[in-house]
């Protein structure tokens, strides 16, 4: 991993991001990022993508509890009564 | 969703509640259903994207809660446990439905020149993820783009980056190797980065 191409760097990006690169490879990786603006931008985009995924559904799941789907609740309660009957 | 964050987080009130559920207390069960049915339905919808399937899965999940509440150890929070039951039920449903072969993700991955340079060099995005997420149309765009990923990649991305399961948990839920989880996650993120790039690159008014 002496001379890293952009293609190789992007291949290793997943491991780097998860903290899985050994330290010597990490140093080569970071040296490339330091002199290659497109790879630096790619890394930042990648990081933002992960953050976008983690936040993209928060509003959906947070806004649900006010409206309990009554028909579904009744179906679930009924199913249990039916199951517990001898 | 990792064990370190959920460990020892079960409150005394929750212990009492779980005890009532174990004894078959009907009022407690109804409270459980009313509290969690909405959030769990939206989790199921995310995985299945079909209203009827999502409802079926939520019903199945509550039925399995009744059967397995004795096995709920209390080393995780009740909500964490329920979440996993629903995700598991949704994945099982998908597995029984899957008929067509997996689509390829290759067309969505970045291209490179002969010398290894990026064919379309990445450039900085106009706004940070946290700023972008304040806007509804961006959140919808992200969800739509995730929906364009081939299913095997979409599942790994949602389990890992949306629902916070770790590599081992994801491998177990999907019944695949850890290495496959890592590869798919990396490709899914790259594909999604490519899909979002045109929208994130421009400063939108
Ligand atoms: Zn580069």
mmCIF file of C-alpha atoms and ligand atoms in Angstrom:
data_model
loop_
_atom_site.group_PDB
_atom_site.id
_atom_site.type_symbol
_atom_site.label_atom_id
_atom_site.label_comp_id
_atom_site.label_asym_id
_atom_site.label_seq_id
_atom_site.Cartn_x
_atom_site.Cartn_y
_atom_site.Cartn_z
ATOM 1 C CA UNK A 1 0.000 0.000 0.000
ATOM 2 C CA UNK A 2 2.821 2.342 -0.888
ATOM 3 C CA UNK A 3 1.364 4.153 -3.859
ATOM 4 C CA UNK A 4 -2.354 4.231 -3.511
ATOM 5 C CA UNK A 5 -4.541 5.065 -6.509
ATOM 6 C CA UNK A 6 -7.847 6.872 -6.010
ATOM 7 C CA UNK A 7 -9.611 3.670 -6.981
ATOM 8 C CA UNK A 8 -7.806 1.708 -4.271
ATOM 9 C CA UNK A 9 -8.379 4.444 -1.737
ATOM 10 C CA UNK A 10 -12.117 4.370 -2.326
ATOM 11 C CA UNK A 11 -12.074 0.597 -2.065
ATOM 12 C CA UNK A 12 -10.452 0.858 1.378
ATOM 13 C CA UNK A 13 -12.718 3.691 2.473
ATOM 14 C CA UNK A 14 -15.228 1.379 4.135
ATOM 15 C CA UNK A 15 -12.566 -0.202 6.333
ATOM 16 C CA UNK A 16 -11.015 3.168 7.072
ATOM 17 C CA UNK A 17 -14.365 4.593 8.054
ATOM 18 C CA UNK A 18 -15.106 1.698 10.384
ATOM 19 C CA UNK A 19 -11.680 2.073 11.975
ATOM 20 C CA UNK A 20 -10.544 -1.281 10.577
ATOM 21 C CA UNK A 21 -7.385 -0.240 8.724
ATOM 22 C CA UNK A 22 -4.044 -1.181 10.305
ATOM 23 C CA UNK A 23 -2.099 1.900 11.342
ATOM 24 C CA UNK A 24 0.516 1.748 8.562
ATOM 25 C CA UNK A 25 -2.210 1.565 5.923
ATOM 26 C CA UNK A 26 -4.057 4.302 7.711
ATOM 27 C CA UNK A 27 -1.050 6.576 7.375
ATOM 28 C CA UNK A 28 -0.805 5.924 3.613
ATOM 29 C CA UNK A 29 -4.525 6.489 3.291
ATOM 30 C CA UNK A 30 -4.377 9.790 5.129
ATOM 31 C CA UNK A 31 -1.335 10.937 3.166
ATOM 32 C CA UNK A 32 -3.317 10.429 -0.062
ATOM 33 C CA UNK A 33 -6.336 12.297 1.335
ATOM 34 C CA UNK A 34 -3.999 15.139 2.229
ATOM 35 C CA UNK A 35 -2.868 15.700 -1.362
ATOM 36 C CA UNK A 36 -5.910 14.593 -3.388
ATOM 37 C CA UNK A 37 -8.925 16.962 -3.221
ATOM 38 C CA UNK A 38 -11.335 14.623 -5.097
ATOM 39 C CA UNK A 39 -10.631 11.797 -2.623
ATOM 40 C CA UNK A 40 -10.933 14.191 0.305
ATOM 41 C CA UNK A 41 -14.289 15.336 -1.094
ATOM 42 C CA UNK A 42 -15.344 11.718 -1.632
ATOM 43 C CA UNK A 43 -14.550 10.849 1.969
ATOM 44 C CA UNK A 44 -16.571 13.827 3.206
ATOM 45 C CA UNK A 45 -19.506 12.979 0.924
ATOM 46 C CA UNK A 46 -19.353 9.400 2.200
ATOM 47 C CA UNK A 47 -19.447 10.539 5.807
ATOM 48 C CA UNK A 48 -22.378 12.854 5.052
ATOM 49 C CA UNK A 49 -24.193 10.018 3.278
ATOM 50 C CA UNK A 50 -23.980 7.886 6.418
ATOM 51 C CA UNK A 51 -25.338 10.790 8.487
ATOM 52 C CA UNK A 52 -28.131 11.415 5.990
ATOM 53 C CA UNK A 53 -29.238 7.787 6.209
ATOM 54 C CA UNK A 54 -29.303 7.818 9.981
ATOM 55 C CA UNK A 55 -31.429 10.975 10.067
ATOM 56 C CA UNK A 56 -33.698 10.390 7.094
ATOM 57 C CA UNK A 57 -36.464 8.562 8.929
ATOM 58 C CA UNK A 58 -36.327 10.144 12.353
ATOM 59 C CA UNK A 59 -39.248 12.426 11.631
ATOM 60 C CA UNK A 60 -41.413 9.505 10.480
ATOM 61 C CA UNK A 61 -40.904 7.419 13.561
ATOM 62 C CA UNK A 62 -41.093 10.352 15.932
ATOM 63 C CA UNK A 63 -44.380 11.637 14.568
ATOM 64 C CA UNK A 64 -46.293 8.373 14.795
ATOM 65 C CA UNK A 65 -47.469 7.971 18.400
ATOM 66 C CA UNK A 66 -50.164 10.665 18.196
ATOM 67 C CA UNK A 67 -52.128 8.553 15.748
ATOM 68 C CA UNK A 68 -52.615 5.034 16.981
ATOM 69 C CA UNK A 69 -53.926 2.849 14.136
ATOM 70 C CA UNK A 70 -57.077 1.716 15.957
ATOM 71 C CA UNK A 71 -58.086 -1.041 13.528
ATOM 72 C CA UNK A 72 -54.675 -2.645 13.823
ATOM 73 C CA UNK A 73 -54.733 -2.345 17.625
ATOM 74 C CA UNK A 74 -58.108 -4.086 17.734
ATOM 75 C CA UNK A 75 -56.919 -6.847 15.395
ATOM 76 C CA UNK A 76 -53.873 -7.483 17.584
ATOM 77 C CA UNK A 77 -55.907 -7.541 20.798
ATOM 78 C CA UNK A 78 -58.472 -9.859 19.241
ATOM 79 C CA UNK A 79 -55.776 -12.237 18.015
ATOM 80 C CA UNK A 80 -54.431 -12.558 21.512
ATOM 81 C CA UNK A 81 -57.840 -13.226 23.053
ATOM 82 C CA UNK A 82 -58.415 -15.918 20.439
ATOM 83 C CA UNK A 83 -55.041 -17.477 21.147
ATOM 84 C CA UNK A 84 -55.472 -17.544 24.926
ATOM 85 C CA UNK A 85 -58.881 -19.218 24.758
ATOM 86 C CA UNK A 86 -58.576 -22.887 25.659
ATOM 87 C CA UNK B 1 -29.155 -0.661 19.367
ATOM 88 C CA UNK B 2 -25.751 -1.928 20.409
ATOM 89 C CA UNK B 3 -25.468 -3.789 23.665
ATOM 90 C CA UNK B 4 -23.321 -1.147 25.278
ATOM 91 C CA UNK B 5 -26.007 1.523 24.917
ATOM 92 C CA UNK B 6 -28.942 -0.638 25.906
ATOM 93 C CA UNK B 7 -27.318 -2.564 28.729
ATOM 94 C CA UNK B 8 -28.659 -1.882 32.179
ATOM 95 C CA UNK B 9 -31.053 0.673 30.806
ATOM 96 C CA UNK B 10 -34.202 -1.116 31.809
ATOM 97 C CA UNK B 11 -35.984 0.978 34.388
ATOM 98 C CA UNK B 12 -37.790 -0.235 37.465
ATOM 99 C CA UNK B 13 -41.117 0.800 35.915
ATOM 100 C CA UNK B 14 -40.351 -1.299 32.884
ATOM 101 C CA UNK B 15 -39.529 -4.309 35.048
ATOM 102 C CA UNK B 16 -42.901 -4.046 36.745
ATOM 103 C CA UNK B 17 -44.581 -3.667 33.370
ATOM 104 C CA UNK B 18 -42.832 -6.708 31.915
ATOM 105 C CA UNK B 19 -43.804 -8.709 34.997
ATOM 106 C CA UNK B 20 -47.457 -7.803 34.367
ATOM 107 C CA UNK B 21 -47.104 -8.900 30.734
ATOM 108 C CA UNK B 22 -45.647 -12.220 31.841
ATOM 109 C CA UNK B 23 -48.617 -12.810 34.107
ATOM 110 C CA UNK B 24 -50.925 -12.274 31.152
ATOM 111 C CA UNK B 25 -52.345 -8.951 32.376
ATOM 112 C CA UNK B 26 -54.688 -7.811 29.598
ATOM 113 C CA UNK B 27 -54.535 -4.115 30.433
ATOM 114 C CA UNK B 28 -50.740 -4.215 30.334
ATOM 115 C CA UNK B 29 -50.832 -5.940 26.975
ATOM 116 C CA UNK B 30 -53.193 -3.328 25.565
ATOM 117 C CA UNK B 31 -50.903 -0.594 26.849
ATOM 118 C CA UNK B 32 -47.935 -2.291 25.203
ATOM 119 C CA UNK B 33 -49.773 -2.523 21.893
ATOM 120 C CA UNK B 34 -50.968 1.094 21.982
ATOM 121 C CA UNK B 35 -47.536 2.414 22.892
ATOM 122 C CA UNK B 36 -45.531 0.557 20.291
ATOM 123 C CA UNK B 37 -47.831 -0.253 17.402
ATOM 124 C CA UNK B 38 -47.305 3.065 15.605
ATOM 125 C CA UNK B 39 -43.498 3.189 15.766
ATOM 126 C CA UNK B 40 -43.240 -0.507 14.931
ATOM 127 C CA UNK B 41 -45.566 -0.098 11.973
ATOM 128 C CA UNK B 42 -43.332 2.570 10.524
ATOM 129 C CA UNK B 43 -40.274 0.349 11.009
ATOM 130 C CA UNK B 44 -42.071 -2.470 9.170
ATOM 131 C CA UNK B 45 -43.140 -0.076 6.394
ATOM 132 C CA UNK B 46 -39.559 0.983 5.871
ATOM 133 C CA UNK B 47 -38.407 -2.559 5.284
ATOM 134 C CA UNK B 48 -41.403 -3.807 3.329
ATOM 135 C CA UNK B 49 -42.799 -0.740 1.564
ATOM 136 C CA UNK B 50 -46.172 -2.375 1.339
ATOM 137 C CA UNK B 51 -48.935 -1.382 3.723
ATOM 138 C CA UNK B 52 -50.584 -4.750 3.993
ATOM 139 C CA UNK B 53 -47.327 -6.633 4.543
ATOM 140 C CA UNK B 54 -46.292 -4.106 7.170
ATOM 141 C CA UNK B 55 -49.536 -4.635 9.066
ATOM 142 C CA UNK B 56 -49.170 -8.420 8.881
ATOM 143 C CA UNK B 57 -45.660 -8.219 10.201
ATOM 144 C CA UNK B 58 -46.651 -5.997 13.127
ATOM 145 C CA UNK B 59 -49.441 -8.429 14.017
ATOM 146 C CA UNK B 60 -47.052 -11.379 13.794
ATOM 147 C CA UNK B 61 -44.565 -9.519 15.924
ATOM 148 C CA UNK B 62 -47.048 -8.892 18.747
ATOM 149 C CA UNK B 63 -48.128 -12.531 18.593
ATOM 150 C CA UNK B 64 -44.514 -13.548 19.011
ATOM 151 C CA UNK B 65 -44.155 -11.100 21.910
ATOM 152 C CA UNK B 66 -46.928 -12.971 23.727
ATOM 153 C CA UNK B 67 -45.178 -16.276 23.087
ATOM 154 C CA UNK B 68 -41.707 -15.149 24.021
ATOM 155 C CA UNK B 69 -42.084 -12.554 26.786
ATOM 156 C CA UNK B 70 -40.740 -15.159 29.235
ATOM 157 C CA UNK B 71 -37.501 -15.130 27.287
ATOM 158 C CA UNK B 72 -37.152 -11.350 27.458
ATOM 159 C CA UNK B 73 -34.134 -11.054 29.701
ATOM 160 C CA UNK B 74 -34.202 -7.401 30.521
ATOM 161 C CA UNK B 75 -30.598 -6.842 29.500
ATOM 162 C CA UNK B 76 -31.965 -4.637 26.775
ATOM 163 C CA UNK B 77 -34.801 -2.174 26.751
ATOM 164 C CA UNK B 78 -38.248 -3.403 25.850
ATOM 165 C CA UNK B 79 -38.342 -1.058 22.838
ATOM 166 C CA UNK B 80 -35.022 -2.456 21.564
ATOM 167 C CA UNK B 81 -36.298 -5.982 21.930
ATOM 168 C CA UNK B 82 -39.563 -5.182 20.127
ATOM 169 C CA UNK B 83 -37.689 -3.411 17.349
ATOM 170 C CA UNK B 84 -35.628 -6.489 16.698
ATOM 171 C CA UNK B 85 -38.668 -8.754 16.691
ATOM 172 C CA UNK B 86 -40.331 -6.591 14.044
ATOM 173 C CA UNK B 87 -37.184 -6.312 11.925
ATOM 174 C CA UNK B 88 -36.767 -10.065 12.110
ATOM 175 C CA UNK B 89 -40.388 -10.635 11.105
ATOM 176 C CA UNK B 90 -40.025 -8.171 8.206
ATOM 177 C CA UNK B 91 -36.869 -9.873 6.958
ATOM 178 C CA UNK B 92 -38.551 -13.250 7.147
ATOM 179 C CA UNK B 93 -41.462 -11.939 5.131
ATOM 180 C CA UNK B 94 -39.087 -10.566 2.488
ATOM 181 C CA UNK B 95 -37.269 -13.867 2.318
ATOM 182 C CA UNK B 96 -40.460 -15.768 1.576
ATOM 183 C CA UNK B 97 -41.456 -13.241 -1.089
ATOM 184 C CA UNK B 98 -38.181 -12.949 -2.910
ATOM 185 C CA UNK B 99 -38.499 -14.509 -6.317
ATOM 186 C CA UNK B 100 -36.454 -12.473 -8.741
ATOM 187 C CA UNK B 101 -32.648 -12.669 -8.727
ATOM 188 C CA UNK B 102 -30.758 -9.870 -7.023
ATOM 189 C CA UNK B 103 -30.182 -6.833 -9.246
ATOM 190 C CA UNK B 104 -26.632 -5.619 -9.681
ATOM 191 C CA UNK B 105 -25.421 -2.493 -7.941
ATOM 192 C CA UNK B 106 -22.517 -1.965 -10.349
ATOM 193 C CA UNK B 107 -24.202 0.771 -12.383
ATOM 194 C CA UNK B 108 -24.508 2.865 -9.237
ATOM 195 C CA UNK B 109 -20.871 2.549 -8.191
ATOM 196 C CA UNK B 110 -18.249 5.193 -9.002
ATOM 197 C CA UNK B 111 -16.261 4.835 -12.227
ATOM 198 C CA UNK B 112 -12.496 5.130 -12.579
ATOM 199 C CA UNK B 113 -10.086 5.986 -15.387
ATOM 200 C CA UNK B 114 -7.323 3.630 -16.554
ATOM 201 C CA UNK B 115 -4.833 5.320 -14.247
ATOM 202 C CA UNK B 116 -7.112 4.883 -11.224
ATOM 203 C CA UNK B 117 -8.424 8.437 -10.952
ATOM 204 C CA UNK B 118 -12.117 9.080 -10.313
ATOM 205 C CA UNK B 119 -13.921 9.410 -13.643
ATOM 206 C CA UNK B 120 -16.164 12.115 -12.235
ATOM 207 C CA UNK B 121 -14.069 13.673 -9.492
ATOM 208 C CA UNK B 122 -16.043 14.205 -6.305
ATOM 209 C CA UNK B 123 -16.439 17.716 -5.036
ATOM 210 C CA UNK B 124 -17.575 19.134 -1.735
ATOM 211 C CA UNK B 125 -21.285 19.208 -1.032
ATOM 212 C CA UNK B 126 -22.889 22.590 -0.603
ATOM 213 C CA UNK B 127 -24.317 21.849 2.814
ATOM 214 C CA UNK B 128 -23.607 19.625 5.769
ATOM 215 C CA UNK B 129 -25.723 16.535 6.410
ATOM 216 C CA UNK B 130 -27.239 18.058 9.539
ATOM 217 C CA UNK B 131 -28.304 21.224 7.699
ATOM 218 C CA UNK B 132 -29.647 19.214 4.770
ATOM 219 C CA UNK B 133 -31.700 16.982 7.081
ATOM 220 C CA UNK B 134 -33.623 19.989 8.328
ATOM 221 C CA UNK B 135 -35.350 20.045 4.962
ATOM 222 C CA UNK B 136 -38.229 17.710 4.301
ATOM 223 C CA UNK B 137 -37.481 17.372 0.583
ATOM 224 C CA UNK B 138 -33.943 16.217 1.359
ATOM 225 C CA UNK B 139 -35.184 13.617 3.840
ATOM 226 C CA UNK B 140 -37.631 12.390 1.202
ATOM 227 C CA UNK B 141 -34.906 12.401 -1.431
ATOM 228 C CA UNK B 142 -32.676 10.283 0.816
ATOM 229 C CA UNK B 143 -35.495 7.819 1.465
ATOM 230 C CA UNK B 144 -36.312 7.614 -2.267
ATOM 231 C CA UNK B 145 -32.669 7.055 -3.118
ATOM 232 C CA UNK B 146 -32.341 4.293 -0.527
ATOM 233 C CA UNK B 147 -35.389 2.750 -2.206
ATOM 234 C CA UNK B 148 -33.485 2.599 -5.491
ATOM 235 C CA UNK B 149 -30.810 0.304 -4.080
ATOM 236 C CA UNK B 150 -31.027 -3.425 -4.801
ATOM 237 C CA UNK B 151 -32.738 -5.119 -1.896
ATOM 238 C CA UNK B 152 -29.746 -6.971 -0.443
ATOM 239 C CA UNK B 153 -27.875 -3.675 -0.218
ATOM 240 C CA UNK B 154 -30.852 -1.689 1.010
ATOM 241 C CA UNK B 155 -31.347 -4.137 3.898
ATOM 242 C CA UNK B 156 -27.734 -3.937 5.040
ATOM 243 C CA UNK B 157 -27.723 -0.146 4.820
ATOM 244 C CA UNK B 158 -30.914 0.189 6.840
ATOM 245 C CA UNK B 159 -29.862 -2.283 9.498
ATOM 246 C CA UNK B 160 -26.422 -0.740 9.929
ATOM 247 C CA UNK B 161 -26.802 2.968 9.266
ATOM 248 C CA UNK B 162 -30.442 3.610 10.069
ATOM 249 C CA UNK B 163 -31.273 1.170 12.826
ATOM 250 C CA UNK B 164 -27.833 1.019 14.379
ATOM 251 C CA UNK B 165 -27.282 -2.740 14.397
ATOM 252 C CA UNK B 166 -23.605 -3.696 14.354
ATOM 253 C CA UNK B 167 -21.904 -5.952 11.812
ATOM 254 C CA UNK B 168 -22.447 -9.152 13.812
ATOM 255 C CA UNK B 169 -26.105 -8.429 14.519
ATOM 256 C CA UNK B 170 -26.704 -7.557 10.860
ATOM 257 C CA UNK B 171 -24.980 -10.738 9.701
ATOM 258 C CA UNK B 172 -27.143 -12.764 12.065
ATOM 259 C CA UNK B 173 -30.398 -11.040 11.087
ATOM 260 C CA UNK B 174 -29.716 -11.565 7.379
ATOM 261 C CA UNK B 175 -28.077 -14.960 7.671
ATOM 262 C CA UNK B 176 -24.972 -13.848 5.768
ATOM 263 C CA UNK B 177 -21.240 -13.611 6.560
ATOM 264 C CA UNK B 178 -19.699 -10.592 8.312
ATOM 265 C CA UNK B 179 -17.516 -9.974 5.273
ATOM 266 C CA UNK B 180 -20.590 -9.793 3.046
ATOM 267 C CA UNK B 181 -22.173 -7.273 5.428
ATOM 268 C CA UNK B 182 -19.088 -5.049 5.190
ATOM 269 C CA UNK B 183 -18.823 -5.265 1.412
ATOM 270 C CA UNK B 184 -22.506 -4.620 0.856
ATOM 271 C CA UNK B 185 -22.554 -1.727 3.291
ATOM 272 C CA UNK B 186 -19.616 -0.048 1.579
ATOM 273 C CA UNK B 187 -21.171 -0.501 -1.871
ATOM 274 C CA UNK B 188 -24.578 0.669 -0.695
ATOM 275 C CA UNK B 189 -23.056 3.836 0.775
ATOM 276 C CA UNK B 190 -21.108 4.491 -2.410
ATOM 277 C CA UNK B 191 -24.175 3.973 -4.576
ATOM 278 C CA UNK B 192 -26.229 6.248 -2.360
ATOM 279 C CA UNK B 193 -23.514 8.878 -2.346
ATOM 280 C CA UNK B 194 -23.685 8.840 -6.148
ATOM 281 C CA UNK B 195 -27.474 9.138 -6.187
ATOM 282 C CA UNK B 196 -27.449 12.043 -3.743
ATOM 283 C CA UNK B 197 -24.484 13.856 -5.249
ATOM 284 C CA UNK B 198 -26.382 15.940 -7.860
ATOM 285 C CA UNK B 199 -28.784 17.151 -5.170
ATOM 286 C CA UNK B 200 -26.227 17.808 -2.481
ATOM 287 C CA UNK B 201 -23.699 19.453 -4.776
ATOM 288 C CA UNK B 202 -25.895 22.399 -5.667
ATOM 289 C CA UNK B 203 -26.767 25.083 -3.222
ATOM 290 C CA UNK B 204 -30.541 24.783 -3.223
ATOM 291 C CA UNK B 205 -32.517 27.896 -2.518
HETATM 292 ZN ZN1 LIG C 1 -7.250 10.324 -4.867
#
